[in-house]
Coordinates of C-alpha atoms in Angstrom, one line a residue:
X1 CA 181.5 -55.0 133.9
X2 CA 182.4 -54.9 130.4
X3 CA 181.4 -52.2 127.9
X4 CA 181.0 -51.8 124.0
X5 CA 179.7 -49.8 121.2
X6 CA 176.8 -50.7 121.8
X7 CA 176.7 -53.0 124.6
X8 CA 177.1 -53.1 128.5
X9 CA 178.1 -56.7 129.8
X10 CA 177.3 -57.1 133.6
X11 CA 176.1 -59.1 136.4
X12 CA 172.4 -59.9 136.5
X13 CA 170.4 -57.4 138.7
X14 CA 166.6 -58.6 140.2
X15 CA 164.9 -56.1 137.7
X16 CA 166.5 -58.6 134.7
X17 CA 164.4 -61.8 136.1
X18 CA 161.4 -61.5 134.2
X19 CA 163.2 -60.3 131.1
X20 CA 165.8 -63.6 131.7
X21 CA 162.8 -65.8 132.6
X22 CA 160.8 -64.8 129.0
X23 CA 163.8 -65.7 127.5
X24 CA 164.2 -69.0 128.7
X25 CA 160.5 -70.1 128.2
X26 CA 160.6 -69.0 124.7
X27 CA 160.7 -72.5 122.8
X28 CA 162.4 -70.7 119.9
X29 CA 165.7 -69.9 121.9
X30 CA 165.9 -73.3 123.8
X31 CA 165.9 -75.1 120.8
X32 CA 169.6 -75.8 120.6
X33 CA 169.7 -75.3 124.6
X34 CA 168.3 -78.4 126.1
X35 CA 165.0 -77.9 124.1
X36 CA 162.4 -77.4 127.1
X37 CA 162.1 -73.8 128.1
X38 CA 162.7 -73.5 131.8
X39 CA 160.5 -72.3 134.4
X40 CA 160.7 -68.9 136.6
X41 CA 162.2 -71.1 139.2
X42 CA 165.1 -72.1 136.7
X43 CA 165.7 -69.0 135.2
X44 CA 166.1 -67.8 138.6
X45 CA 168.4 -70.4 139.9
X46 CA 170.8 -70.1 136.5
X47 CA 170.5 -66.1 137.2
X48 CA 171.5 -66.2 140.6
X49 CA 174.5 -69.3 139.7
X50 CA 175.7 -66.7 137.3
X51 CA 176.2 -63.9 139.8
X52 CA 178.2 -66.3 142.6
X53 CA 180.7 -68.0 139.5
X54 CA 181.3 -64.1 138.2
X55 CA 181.8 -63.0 141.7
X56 CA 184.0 -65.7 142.6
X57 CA 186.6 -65.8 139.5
X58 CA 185.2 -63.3 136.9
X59 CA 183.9 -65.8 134.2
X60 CA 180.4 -67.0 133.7
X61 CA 177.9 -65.1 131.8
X62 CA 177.3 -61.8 132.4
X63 CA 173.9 -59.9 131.2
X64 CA 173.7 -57.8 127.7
X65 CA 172.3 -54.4 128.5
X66 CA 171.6 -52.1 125.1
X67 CA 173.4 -48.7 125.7
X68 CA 170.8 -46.6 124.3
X69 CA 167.7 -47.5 125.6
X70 CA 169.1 -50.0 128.7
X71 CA 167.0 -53.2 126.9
X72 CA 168.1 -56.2 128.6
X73 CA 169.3 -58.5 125.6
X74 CA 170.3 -61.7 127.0
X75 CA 173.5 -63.0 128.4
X76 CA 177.1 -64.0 127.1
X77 CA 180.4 -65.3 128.7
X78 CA 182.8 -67.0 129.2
X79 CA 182.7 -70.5 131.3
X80 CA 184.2 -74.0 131.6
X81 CA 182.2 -76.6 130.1
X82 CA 181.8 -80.3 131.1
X83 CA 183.0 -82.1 128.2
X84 CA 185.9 -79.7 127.7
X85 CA 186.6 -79.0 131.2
X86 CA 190.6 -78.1 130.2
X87 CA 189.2 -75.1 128.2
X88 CA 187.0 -72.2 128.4
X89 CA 184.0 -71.9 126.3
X90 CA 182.9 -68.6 124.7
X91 CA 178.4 -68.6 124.7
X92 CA 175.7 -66.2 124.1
X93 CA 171.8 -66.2 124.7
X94 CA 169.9 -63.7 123.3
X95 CA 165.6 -63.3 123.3
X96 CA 164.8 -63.5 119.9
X97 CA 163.1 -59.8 119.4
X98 CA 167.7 -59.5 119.3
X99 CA 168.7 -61.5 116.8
X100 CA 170.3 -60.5 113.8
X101 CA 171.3 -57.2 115.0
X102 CA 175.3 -58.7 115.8
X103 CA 174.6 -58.1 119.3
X104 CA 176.0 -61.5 119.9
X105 CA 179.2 -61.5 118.6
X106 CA 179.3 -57.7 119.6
X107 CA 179.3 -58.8 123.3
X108 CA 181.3 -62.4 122.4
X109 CA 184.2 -60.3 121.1
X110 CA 184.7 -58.1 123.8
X111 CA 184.4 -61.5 125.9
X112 CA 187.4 -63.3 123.7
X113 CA 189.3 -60.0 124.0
X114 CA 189.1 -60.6 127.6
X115 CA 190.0 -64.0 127.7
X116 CA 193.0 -63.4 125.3
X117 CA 194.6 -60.7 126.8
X118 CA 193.5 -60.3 130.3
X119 CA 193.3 -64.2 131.2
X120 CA 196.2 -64.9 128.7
X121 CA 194.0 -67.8 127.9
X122 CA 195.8 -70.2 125.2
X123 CA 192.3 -70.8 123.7
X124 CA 188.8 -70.3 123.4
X125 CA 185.9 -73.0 122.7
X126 CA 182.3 -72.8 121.4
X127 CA 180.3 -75.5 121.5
X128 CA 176.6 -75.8 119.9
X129 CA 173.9 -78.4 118.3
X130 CA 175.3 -78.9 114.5
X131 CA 171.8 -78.1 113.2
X132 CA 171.7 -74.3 115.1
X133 CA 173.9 -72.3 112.1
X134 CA 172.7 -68.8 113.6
X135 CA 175.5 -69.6 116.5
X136 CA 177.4 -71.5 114.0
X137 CA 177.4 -67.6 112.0
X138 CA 178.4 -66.1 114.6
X139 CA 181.7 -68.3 115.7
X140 CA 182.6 -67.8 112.2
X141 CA 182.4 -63.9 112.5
X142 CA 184.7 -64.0 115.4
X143 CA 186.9 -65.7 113.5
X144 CA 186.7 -69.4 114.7
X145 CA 187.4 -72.2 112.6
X146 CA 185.7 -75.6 113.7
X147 CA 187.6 -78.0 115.5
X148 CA 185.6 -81.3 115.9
X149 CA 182.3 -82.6 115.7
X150 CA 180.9 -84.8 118.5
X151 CA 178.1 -86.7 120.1
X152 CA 178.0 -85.5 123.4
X153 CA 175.4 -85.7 126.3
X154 CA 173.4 -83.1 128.4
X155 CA 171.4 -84.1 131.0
X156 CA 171.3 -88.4 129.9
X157 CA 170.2 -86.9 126.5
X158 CA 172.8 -87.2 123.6
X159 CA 173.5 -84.6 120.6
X160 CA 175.2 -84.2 118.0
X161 CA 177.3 -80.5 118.5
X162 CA 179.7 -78.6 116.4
X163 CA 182.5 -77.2 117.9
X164 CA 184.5 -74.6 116.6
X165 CA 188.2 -72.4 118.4
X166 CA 190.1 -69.6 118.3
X167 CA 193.8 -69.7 120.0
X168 CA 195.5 -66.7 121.1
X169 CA 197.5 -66.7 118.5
X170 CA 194.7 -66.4 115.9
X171 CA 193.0 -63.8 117.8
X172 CA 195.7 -61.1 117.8
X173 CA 197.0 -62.1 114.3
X174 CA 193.6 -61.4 112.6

């Protein structure tokens, strides 16, 4: 468990599924994620992958809880990803009633400092669809530059992502 200002960062617990599920079915946040919002059943199955990859090496995602109130926010963390499978990549999901509060990078930052200085990780990843520029925003804020742009494929379905970095280096030096 990781805390913020404003932010707890912890595995999922069973009172978060229907929270995580509405999130996922909203069309609005899927957009950059695969497109189709995903059923209980899915949510469910991410939710519960998430819990075994965190238990088993401490990366994944991990939920967002609001301090204040205990809101469930979404999730962010860090993971490998399958086209990049030598480095980590830093993501966030939030429901939309939580955008545009900075909870994302909020939660990302503490997930970077993590990776920087407790993993000793040499560098950090963050891969999106070019056209979403809310995540885009966000990288920027953390104080990645962009790397590369790619056509890469998820599920037999090719897209056209951005993706941006932070090294070690950059992250203590700023």
């Amino acid at each position: 468990m990781r805390t913020t200002e404003r932010l707890i960062l912890r595995p999922f617990r069973d009172d978060d599924l229907e929270s995580w599920a509405s999130l996922n079915r909203d069309p609005e946040v899927m957009k950059y994620l695969g497109g189709s919002p995903l059923s209980r059943e899915q949510s469910d199955l991410i939710m519960s992958g998430v819990n075994e990859r965190y238990a088993a090496d401490g990366t994944g995602f991990l939920a967002i809880e609001r301090r204040v109130d205990g809101a469930f926010v979404g999730a962010c963390g860090l993971q490998h990803t399958p086209w990049y499978p030598d480095d980590y990549e830093i993501g966030w999901r939030l429901a939309r009633e939580h955008w545009g509060h900075g909870y994302a990078t909020e939660a990302a930052a503490s997930w970077l400092e993590h990776g920087f200085e407790s993993m000793r990780l040499p560098r950090i990843i963050s891969v999106t669809d070019t056209p979403n520029l809310r995540s885009i925003a966000v990288m920027r804020r953390l104080g990645m530059t962009l790397d590369h742009e790619a056509v890469l494929e998820e599920d037999g379905v090719p897209f056209e992502a951005t993706v941006y970095a932070i090294t070690r280096a950059d992250w203590i030096s700023r």
